[in-house]
Tab-separated table of C-alpha atoms and ligand atoms in Angstrom:
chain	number	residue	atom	x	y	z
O	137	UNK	CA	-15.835	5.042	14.378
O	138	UNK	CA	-13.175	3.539	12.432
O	139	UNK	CA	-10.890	4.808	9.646
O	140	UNK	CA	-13.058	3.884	6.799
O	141	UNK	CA	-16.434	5.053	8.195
O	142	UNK	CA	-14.835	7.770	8.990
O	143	UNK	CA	-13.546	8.499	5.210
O	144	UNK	CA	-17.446	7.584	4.076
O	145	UNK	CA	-18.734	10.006	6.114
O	146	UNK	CA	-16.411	12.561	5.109
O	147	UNK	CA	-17.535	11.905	1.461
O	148	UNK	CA	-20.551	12.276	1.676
O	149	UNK	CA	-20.028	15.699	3.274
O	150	UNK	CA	-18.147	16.331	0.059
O	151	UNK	CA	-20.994	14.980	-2.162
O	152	UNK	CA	-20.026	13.663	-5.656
O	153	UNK	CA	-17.358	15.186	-7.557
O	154	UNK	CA	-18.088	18.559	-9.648
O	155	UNK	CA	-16.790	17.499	-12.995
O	156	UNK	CA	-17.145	14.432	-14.974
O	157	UNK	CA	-13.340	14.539	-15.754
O	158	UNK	CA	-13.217	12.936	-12.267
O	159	UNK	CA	-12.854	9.105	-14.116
O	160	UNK	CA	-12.131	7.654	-10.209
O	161	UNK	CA	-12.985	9.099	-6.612
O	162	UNK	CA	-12.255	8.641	-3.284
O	163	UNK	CA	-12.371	5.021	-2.548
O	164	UNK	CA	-9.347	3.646	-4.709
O	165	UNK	CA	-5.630	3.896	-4.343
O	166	UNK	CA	-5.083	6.773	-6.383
O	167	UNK	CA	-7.948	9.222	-8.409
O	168	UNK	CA	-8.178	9.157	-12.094
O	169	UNK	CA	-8.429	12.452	-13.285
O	170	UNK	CA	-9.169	12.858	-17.382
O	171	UNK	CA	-6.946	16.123	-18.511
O	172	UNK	CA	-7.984	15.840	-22.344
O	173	UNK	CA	-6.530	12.704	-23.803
O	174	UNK	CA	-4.438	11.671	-20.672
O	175	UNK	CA	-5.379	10.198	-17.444
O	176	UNK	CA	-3.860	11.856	-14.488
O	177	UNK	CA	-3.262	9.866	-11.374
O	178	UNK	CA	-3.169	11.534	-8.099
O	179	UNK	CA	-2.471	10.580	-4.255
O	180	UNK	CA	-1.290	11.527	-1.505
O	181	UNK	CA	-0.650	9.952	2.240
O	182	UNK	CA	1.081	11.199	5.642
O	183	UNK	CA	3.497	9.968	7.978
O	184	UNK	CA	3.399	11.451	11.482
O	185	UNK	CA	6.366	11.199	14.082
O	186	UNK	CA	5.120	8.344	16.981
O	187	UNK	CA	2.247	7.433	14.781
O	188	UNK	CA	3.763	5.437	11.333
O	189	UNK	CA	7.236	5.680	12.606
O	190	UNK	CA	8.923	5.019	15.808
O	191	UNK	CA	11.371	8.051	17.459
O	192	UNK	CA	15.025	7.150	16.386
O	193	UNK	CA	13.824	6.255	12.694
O	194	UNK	CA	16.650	6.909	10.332
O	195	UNK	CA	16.034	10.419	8.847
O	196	UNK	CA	16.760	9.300	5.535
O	197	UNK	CA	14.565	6.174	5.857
O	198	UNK	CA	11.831	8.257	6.449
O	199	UNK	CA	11.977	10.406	3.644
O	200	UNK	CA	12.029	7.228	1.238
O	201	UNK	CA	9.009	5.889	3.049
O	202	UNK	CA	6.828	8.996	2.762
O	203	UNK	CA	7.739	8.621	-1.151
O	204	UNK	CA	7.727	5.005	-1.704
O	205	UNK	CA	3.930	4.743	-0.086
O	206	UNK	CA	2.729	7.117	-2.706
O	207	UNK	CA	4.245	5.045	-5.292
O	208	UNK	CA	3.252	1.770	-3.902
O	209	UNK	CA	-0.766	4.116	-4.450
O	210	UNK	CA	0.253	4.557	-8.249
O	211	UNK	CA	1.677	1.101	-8.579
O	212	UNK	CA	-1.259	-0.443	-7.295
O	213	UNK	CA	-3.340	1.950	-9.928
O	214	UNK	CA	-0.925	0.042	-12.862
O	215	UNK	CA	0.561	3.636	-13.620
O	216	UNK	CA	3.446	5.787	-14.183
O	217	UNK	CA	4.132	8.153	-11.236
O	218	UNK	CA	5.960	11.535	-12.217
O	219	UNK	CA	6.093	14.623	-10.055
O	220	UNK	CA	5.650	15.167	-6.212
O	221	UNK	CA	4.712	17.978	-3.554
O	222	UNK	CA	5.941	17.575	0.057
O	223	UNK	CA	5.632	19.084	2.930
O	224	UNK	CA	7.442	18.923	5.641
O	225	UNK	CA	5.936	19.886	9.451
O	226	UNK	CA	8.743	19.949	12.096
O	227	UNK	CA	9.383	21.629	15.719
O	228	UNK	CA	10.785	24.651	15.702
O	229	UNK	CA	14.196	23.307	17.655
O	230	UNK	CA	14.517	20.627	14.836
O	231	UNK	CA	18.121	20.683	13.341
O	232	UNK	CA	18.147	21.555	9.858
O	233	UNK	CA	20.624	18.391	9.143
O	234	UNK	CA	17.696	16.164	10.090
O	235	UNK	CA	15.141	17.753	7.695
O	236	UNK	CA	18.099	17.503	4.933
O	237	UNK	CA	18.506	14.033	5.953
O	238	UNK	CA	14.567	13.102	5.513
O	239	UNK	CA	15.128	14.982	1.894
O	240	UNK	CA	18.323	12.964	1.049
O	241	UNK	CA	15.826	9.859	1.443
O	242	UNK	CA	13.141	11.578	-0.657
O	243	UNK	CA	15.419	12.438	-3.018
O	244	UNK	CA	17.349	8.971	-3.183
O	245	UNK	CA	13.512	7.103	-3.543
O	246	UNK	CA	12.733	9.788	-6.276
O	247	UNK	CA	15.276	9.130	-7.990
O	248	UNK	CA	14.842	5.378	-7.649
O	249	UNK	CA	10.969	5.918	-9.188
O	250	UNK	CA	11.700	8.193	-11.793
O	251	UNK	CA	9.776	11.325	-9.821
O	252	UNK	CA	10.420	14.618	-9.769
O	253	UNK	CA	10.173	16.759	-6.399
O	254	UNK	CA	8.109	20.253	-7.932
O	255	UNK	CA	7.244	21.663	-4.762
O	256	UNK	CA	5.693	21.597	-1.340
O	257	UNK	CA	5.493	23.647	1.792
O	258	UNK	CA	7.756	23.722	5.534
O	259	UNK	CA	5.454	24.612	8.312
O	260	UNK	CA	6.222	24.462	12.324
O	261	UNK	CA	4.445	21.956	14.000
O	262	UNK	CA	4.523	19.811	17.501
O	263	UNK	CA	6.106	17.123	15.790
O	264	UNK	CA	7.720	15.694	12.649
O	265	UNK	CA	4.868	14.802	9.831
O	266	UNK	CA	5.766	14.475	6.195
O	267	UNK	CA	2.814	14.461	3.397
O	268	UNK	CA	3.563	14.178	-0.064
O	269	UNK	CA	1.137	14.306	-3.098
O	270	UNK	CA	2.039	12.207	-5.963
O	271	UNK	CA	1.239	12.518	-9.743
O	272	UNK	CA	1.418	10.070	-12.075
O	273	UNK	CA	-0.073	9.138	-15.561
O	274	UNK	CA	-2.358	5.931	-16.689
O	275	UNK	CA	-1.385	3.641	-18.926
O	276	UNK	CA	-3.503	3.552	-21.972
O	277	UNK	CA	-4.425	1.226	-25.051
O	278	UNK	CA	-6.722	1.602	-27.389
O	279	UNK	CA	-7.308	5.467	-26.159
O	280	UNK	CA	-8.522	4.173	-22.724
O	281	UNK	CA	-6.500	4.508	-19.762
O	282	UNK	CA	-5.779	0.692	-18.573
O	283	UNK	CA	-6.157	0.597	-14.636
O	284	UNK	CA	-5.935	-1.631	-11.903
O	285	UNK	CA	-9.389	-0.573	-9.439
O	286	UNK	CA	-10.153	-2.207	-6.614
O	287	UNK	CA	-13.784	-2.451	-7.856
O	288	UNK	CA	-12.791	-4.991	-11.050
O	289	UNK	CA	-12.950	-8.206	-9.580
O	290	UNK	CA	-15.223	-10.847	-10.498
O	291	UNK	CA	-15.819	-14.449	-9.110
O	292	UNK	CA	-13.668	-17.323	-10.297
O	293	UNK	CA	-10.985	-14.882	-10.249
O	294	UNK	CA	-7.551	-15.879	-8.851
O	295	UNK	CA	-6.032	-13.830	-5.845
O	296	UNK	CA	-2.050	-13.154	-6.513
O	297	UNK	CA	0.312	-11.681	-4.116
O	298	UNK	CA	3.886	-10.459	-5.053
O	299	UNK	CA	6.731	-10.762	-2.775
O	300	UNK	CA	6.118	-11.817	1.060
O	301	UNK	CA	3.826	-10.287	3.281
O	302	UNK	CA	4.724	-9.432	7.426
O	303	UNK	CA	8.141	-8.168	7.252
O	304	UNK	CA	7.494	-4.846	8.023
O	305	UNK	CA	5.382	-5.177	10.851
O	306	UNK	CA	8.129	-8.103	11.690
O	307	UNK	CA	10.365	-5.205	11.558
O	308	UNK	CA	8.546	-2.418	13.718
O	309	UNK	CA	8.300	-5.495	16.037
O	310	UNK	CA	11.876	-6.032	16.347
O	311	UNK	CA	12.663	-2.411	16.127
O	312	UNK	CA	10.621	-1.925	19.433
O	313	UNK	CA	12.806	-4.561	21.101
O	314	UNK	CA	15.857	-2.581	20.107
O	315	UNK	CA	17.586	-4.349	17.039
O	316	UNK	CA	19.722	-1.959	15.049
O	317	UNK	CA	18.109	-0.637	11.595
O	318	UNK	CA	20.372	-3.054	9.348
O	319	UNK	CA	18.316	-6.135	10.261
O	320	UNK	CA	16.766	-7.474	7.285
O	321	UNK	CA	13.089	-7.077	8.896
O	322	UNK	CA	13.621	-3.552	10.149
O	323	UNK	CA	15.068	-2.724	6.582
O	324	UNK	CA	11.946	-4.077	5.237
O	325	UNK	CA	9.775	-1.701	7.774
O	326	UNK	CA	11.943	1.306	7.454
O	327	UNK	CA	12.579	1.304	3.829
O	328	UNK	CA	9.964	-1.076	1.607
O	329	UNK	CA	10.217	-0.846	-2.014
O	330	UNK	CA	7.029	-0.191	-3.967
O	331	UNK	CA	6.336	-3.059	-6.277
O	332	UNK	CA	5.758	-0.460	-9.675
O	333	UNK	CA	6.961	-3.007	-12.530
O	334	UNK	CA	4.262	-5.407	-11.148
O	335	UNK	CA	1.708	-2.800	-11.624
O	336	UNK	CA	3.159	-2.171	-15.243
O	337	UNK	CA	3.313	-6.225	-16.123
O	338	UNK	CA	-0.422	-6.626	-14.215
O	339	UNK	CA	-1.788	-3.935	-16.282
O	340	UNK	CA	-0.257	-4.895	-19.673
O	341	UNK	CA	-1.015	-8.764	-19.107
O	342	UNK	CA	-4.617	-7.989	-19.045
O	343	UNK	CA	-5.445	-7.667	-15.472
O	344	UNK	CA	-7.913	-4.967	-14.311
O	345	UNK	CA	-7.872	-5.360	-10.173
O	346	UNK	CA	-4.835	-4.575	-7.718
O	347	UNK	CA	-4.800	-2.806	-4.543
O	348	UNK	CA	-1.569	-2.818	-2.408
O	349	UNK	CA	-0.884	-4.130	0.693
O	350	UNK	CA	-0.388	-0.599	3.292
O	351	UNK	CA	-2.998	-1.989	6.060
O	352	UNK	CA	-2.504	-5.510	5.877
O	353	UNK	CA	-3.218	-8.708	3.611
O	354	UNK	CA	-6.820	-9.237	4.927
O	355	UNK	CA	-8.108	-6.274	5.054
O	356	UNK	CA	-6.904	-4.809	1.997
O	357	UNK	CA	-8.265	-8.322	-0.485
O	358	UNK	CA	-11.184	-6.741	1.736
O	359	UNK	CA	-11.263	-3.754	-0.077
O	360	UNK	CA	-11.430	-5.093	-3.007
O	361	UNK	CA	-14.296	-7.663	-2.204
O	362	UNK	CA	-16.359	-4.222	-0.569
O	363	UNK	CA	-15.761	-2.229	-3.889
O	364	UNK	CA	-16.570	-5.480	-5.965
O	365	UNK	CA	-19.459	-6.968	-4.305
O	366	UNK	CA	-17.572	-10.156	-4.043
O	367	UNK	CA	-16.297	-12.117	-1.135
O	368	UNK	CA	-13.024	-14.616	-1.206
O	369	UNK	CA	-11.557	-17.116	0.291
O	370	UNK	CA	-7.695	-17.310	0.836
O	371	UNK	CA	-5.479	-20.623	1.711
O	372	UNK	CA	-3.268	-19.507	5.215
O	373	UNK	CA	-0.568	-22.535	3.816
O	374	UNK	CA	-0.149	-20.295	0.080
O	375	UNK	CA	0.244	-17.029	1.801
O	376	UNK	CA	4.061	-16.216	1.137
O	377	UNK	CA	6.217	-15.804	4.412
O	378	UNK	CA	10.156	-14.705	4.431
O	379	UNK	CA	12.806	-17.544	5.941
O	380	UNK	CA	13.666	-14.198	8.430
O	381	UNK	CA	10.074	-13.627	9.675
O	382	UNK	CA	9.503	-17.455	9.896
O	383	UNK	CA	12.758	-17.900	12.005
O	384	UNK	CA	12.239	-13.993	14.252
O	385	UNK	CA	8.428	-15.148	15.032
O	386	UNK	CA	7.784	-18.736	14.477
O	387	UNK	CA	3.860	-19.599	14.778
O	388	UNK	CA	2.993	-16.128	14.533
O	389	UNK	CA	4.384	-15.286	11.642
O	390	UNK	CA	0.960	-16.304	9.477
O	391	UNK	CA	-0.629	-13.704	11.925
O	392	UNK	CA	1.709	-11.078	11.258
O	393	UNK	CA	1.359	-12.071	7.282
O	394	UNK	CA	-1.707	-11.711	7.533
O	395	UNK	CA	-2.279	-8.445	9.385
O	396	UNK	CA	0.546	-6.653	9.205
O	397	UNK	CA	0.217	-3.879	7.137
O	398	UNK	CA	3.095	-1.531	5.062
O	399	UNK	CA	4.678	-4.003	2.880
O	400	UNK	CA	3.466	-2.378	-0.367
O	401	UNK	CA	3.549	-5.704	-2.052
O	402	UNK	CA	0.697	-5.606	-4.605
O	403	UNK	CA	-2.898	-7.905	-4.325
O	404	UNK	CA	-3.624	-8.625	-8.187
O	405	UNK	CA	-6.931	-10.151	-8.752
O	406	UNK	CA	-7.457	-11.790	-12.249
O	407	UNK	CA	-8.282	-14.544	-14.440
O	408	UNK	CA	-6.375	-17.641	-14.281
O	409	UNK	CA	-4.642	-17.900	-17.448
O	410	UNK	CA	-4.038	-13.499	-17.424
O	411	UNK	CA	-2.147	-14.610	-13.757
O	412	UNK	CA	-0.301	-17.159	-15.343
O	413	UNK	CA	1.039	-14.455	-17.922
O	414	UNK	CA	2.009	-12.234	-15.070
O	415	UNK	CA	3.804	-14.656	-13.271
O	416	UNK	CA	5.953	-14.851	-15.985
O	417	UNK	CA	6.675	-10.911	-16.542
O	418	UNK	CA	6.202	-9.616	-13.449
O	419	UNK	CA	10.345	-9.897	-12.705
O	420	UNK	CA	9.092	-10.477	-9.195
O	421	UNK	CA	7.721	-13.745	-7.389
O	422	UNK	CA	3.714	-13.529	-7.846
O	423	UNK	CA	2.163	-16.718	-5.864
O	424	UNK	CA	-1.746	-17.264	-6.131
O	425	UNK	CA	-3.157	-17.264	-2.550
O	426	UNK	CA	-6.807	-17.937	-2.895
O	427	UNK	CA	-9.947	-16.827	-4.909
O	428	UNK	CA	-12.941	-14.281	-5.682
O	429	UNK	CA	-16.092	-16.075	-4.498
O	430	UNK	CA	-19.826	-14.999	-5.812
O	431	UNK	CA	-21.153	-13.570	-2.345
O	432	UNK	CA	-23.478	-10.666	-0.599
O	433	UNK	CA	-21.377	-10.707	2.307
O	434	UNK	CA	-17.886	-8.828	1.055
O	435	UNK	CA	-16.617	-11.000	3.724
O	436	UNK	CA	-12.419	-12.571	3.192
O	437	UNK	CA	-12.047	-16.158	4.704
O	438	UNK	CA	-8.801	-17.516	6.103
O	439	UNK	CA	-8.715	-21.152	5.489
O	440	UNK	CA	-6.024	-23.508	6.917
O	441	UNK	CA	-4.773	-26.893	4.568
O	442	UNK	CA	-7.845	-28.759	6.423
O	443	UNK	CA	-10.218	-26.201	5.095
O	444	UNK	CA	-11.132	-24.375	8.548
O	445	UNK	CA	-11.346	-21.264	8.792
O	446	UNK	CA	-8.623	-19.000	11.423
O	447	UNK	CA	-9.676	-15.518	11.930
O	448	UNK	CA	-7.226	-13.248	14.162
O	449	UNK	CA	-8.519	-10.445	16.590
O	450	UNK	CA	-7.259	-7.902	14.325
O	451	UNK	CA	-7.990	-7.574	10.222
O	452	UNK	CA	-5.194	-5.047	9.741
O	453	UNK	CA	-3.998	-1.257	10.471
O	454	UNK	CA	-7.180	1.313	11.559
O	455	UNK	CA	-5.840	4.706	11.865
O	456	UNK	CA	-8.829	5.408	14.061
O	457	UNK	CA	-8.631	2.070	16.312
O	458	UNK	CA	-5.179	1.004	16.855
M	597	MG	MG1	-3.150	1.825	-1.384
């Protein structure tokens, strides 16, 4: 079983949330929680030593990461995030300068998101893991809370991508193969930036759909089509690639693009003319890659300039597969 049978399983062991004030569930980046007249966000994610990042990570980097993917969760929600718990799970023979270091990061990425550390927990374990819970707050207009869900999109909508996509696997790549941290691909895998401002300008231009990109390009525009009972079809020749990811991998660069996983660029889904606004605000580059398609099958196709379709062995990042 993979990942994301796994998680349905697991939810249905839960059964449906207790209290209506539970706006959004499992199933989207972030839960919407209703606390009188706000909207509460809430996420949280781990990173485990070996697992999501490779022994002689910078300290500091991985601090940042364990933040920034929470805020990438709230980004992709079109919110605000605002206070954090972490906690930290280390061998006992750690040094204490390396836990300070992965807090320097935190605190440098908190700092960089507006978020305030309020807490957490330091626990022995085998070996490092870091897993932070993130708050944030909705937007809201009109007394509703304005969100992006990955359950909003509708055919004849357009499929927009910020930034490039495949650096950061690009970067774990190269990492593996030994080249030093301030490579502009292993910068983009050890310390990604989470795309909030395009949330902000994709929720205030109009658009309701956005999940971000943590497992990779294909699979995640495949969350979307499973939660909207849509399918799509995306152009290979629109998908954005960097110059350095082009020039490190050639060919397979589109593969890597694709599948890659952890760039926390943002997949909006909208309305032409609302992705035309965004373009404009966003501050970032947003490039349309393809479109929502009226279909059973929640399937994503990969089409190439002649119109045939590439598929790749792999969809994207599994936690249970890999
Ligand atoms: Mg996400």
């Amino acid at each position: 079983m993979g990942e994301f049978g796994l998680i349905s399983r697991l939810a249905e062991v839960l059964g449906p949330p207790a209290s209506d004030d539970a706006i959004v569930g499992i199933g989207d980046d972030a839960a919407v929680l209703r606390f009188g007249r706000e909207h509460v966000l809430v996420t949280t994610d781990t990173m485990v030593q070996a697992v999501h990042f490779l022994p002689g990570s910078p300290w500091e980097d991985i601090g940042w990461k364990a933040l920034a993917s929470n805020v990438s969760d709230i980004a992709a929600m079109g919110g605000e995030p605002r206070f954090a718990l972490v906690t930290l799970a280390l061998p006992a023979e750690q040094p204490a300068a390396d836990s300070e270091s992965v807090y320097a990061g935190l605190r440098a990425c908190a700092e960089r998101y507006g978020v305030s550390v309020v807490g957490g927990d330091v626990v022995r374990a085998q070996q490092v893991a870091i897993t932070i819970a993130l708050l944030g707050v909705a937007r809201s207009g009109g007394g509703e809370p304005l969100l992006l869900r990955r359950a909003a999109a509708r055919p004849g909508d357009a499929i927009a991508l910020t930034g490039t996509v495949g650096d950061a696997v690009g970067g774990l790549l190269r990492m593996k193969d030994g080249t030093p941290p301030d490579d502009a691909l292993v910068r983009a895998h050890l310390h990604p930036e989470a795309q909030l401002a395009a949330g902000a300008a994709a929720v205030t231009a109009g658009i309701r759909c956005a999940i971000d990109v943590s497992d990779g390009l294909l699979q995640d525009v495949g969350h979307i089509c499973e939660m909207s009972g849509v399918g799509a079809v995306v152009q290979a020749g629109a998908i954005p690639v960097s110059e350095a990811l082009r020039k490190a991998f050639g060919k397979d660069s589109l593969r890597l693009a694709c599948t890659g996983g952890e760039d926390y660029q943002l997949v909006v889904v909208g309305q032409a003319a609302l992705m035309e606004g965004l373009i404009r605000s966003a501050g970032v580059p947003v490039t349309v890659i393809g479109e929502i398609i009226d279909s059973a099958d929640p399937r994503v196709r990969l089409l190439d300039d002649a119109g045939r379709e590439i598929t790749f062995p792999s969809r994207g990042w599994d936690a249970f597969r890999s």
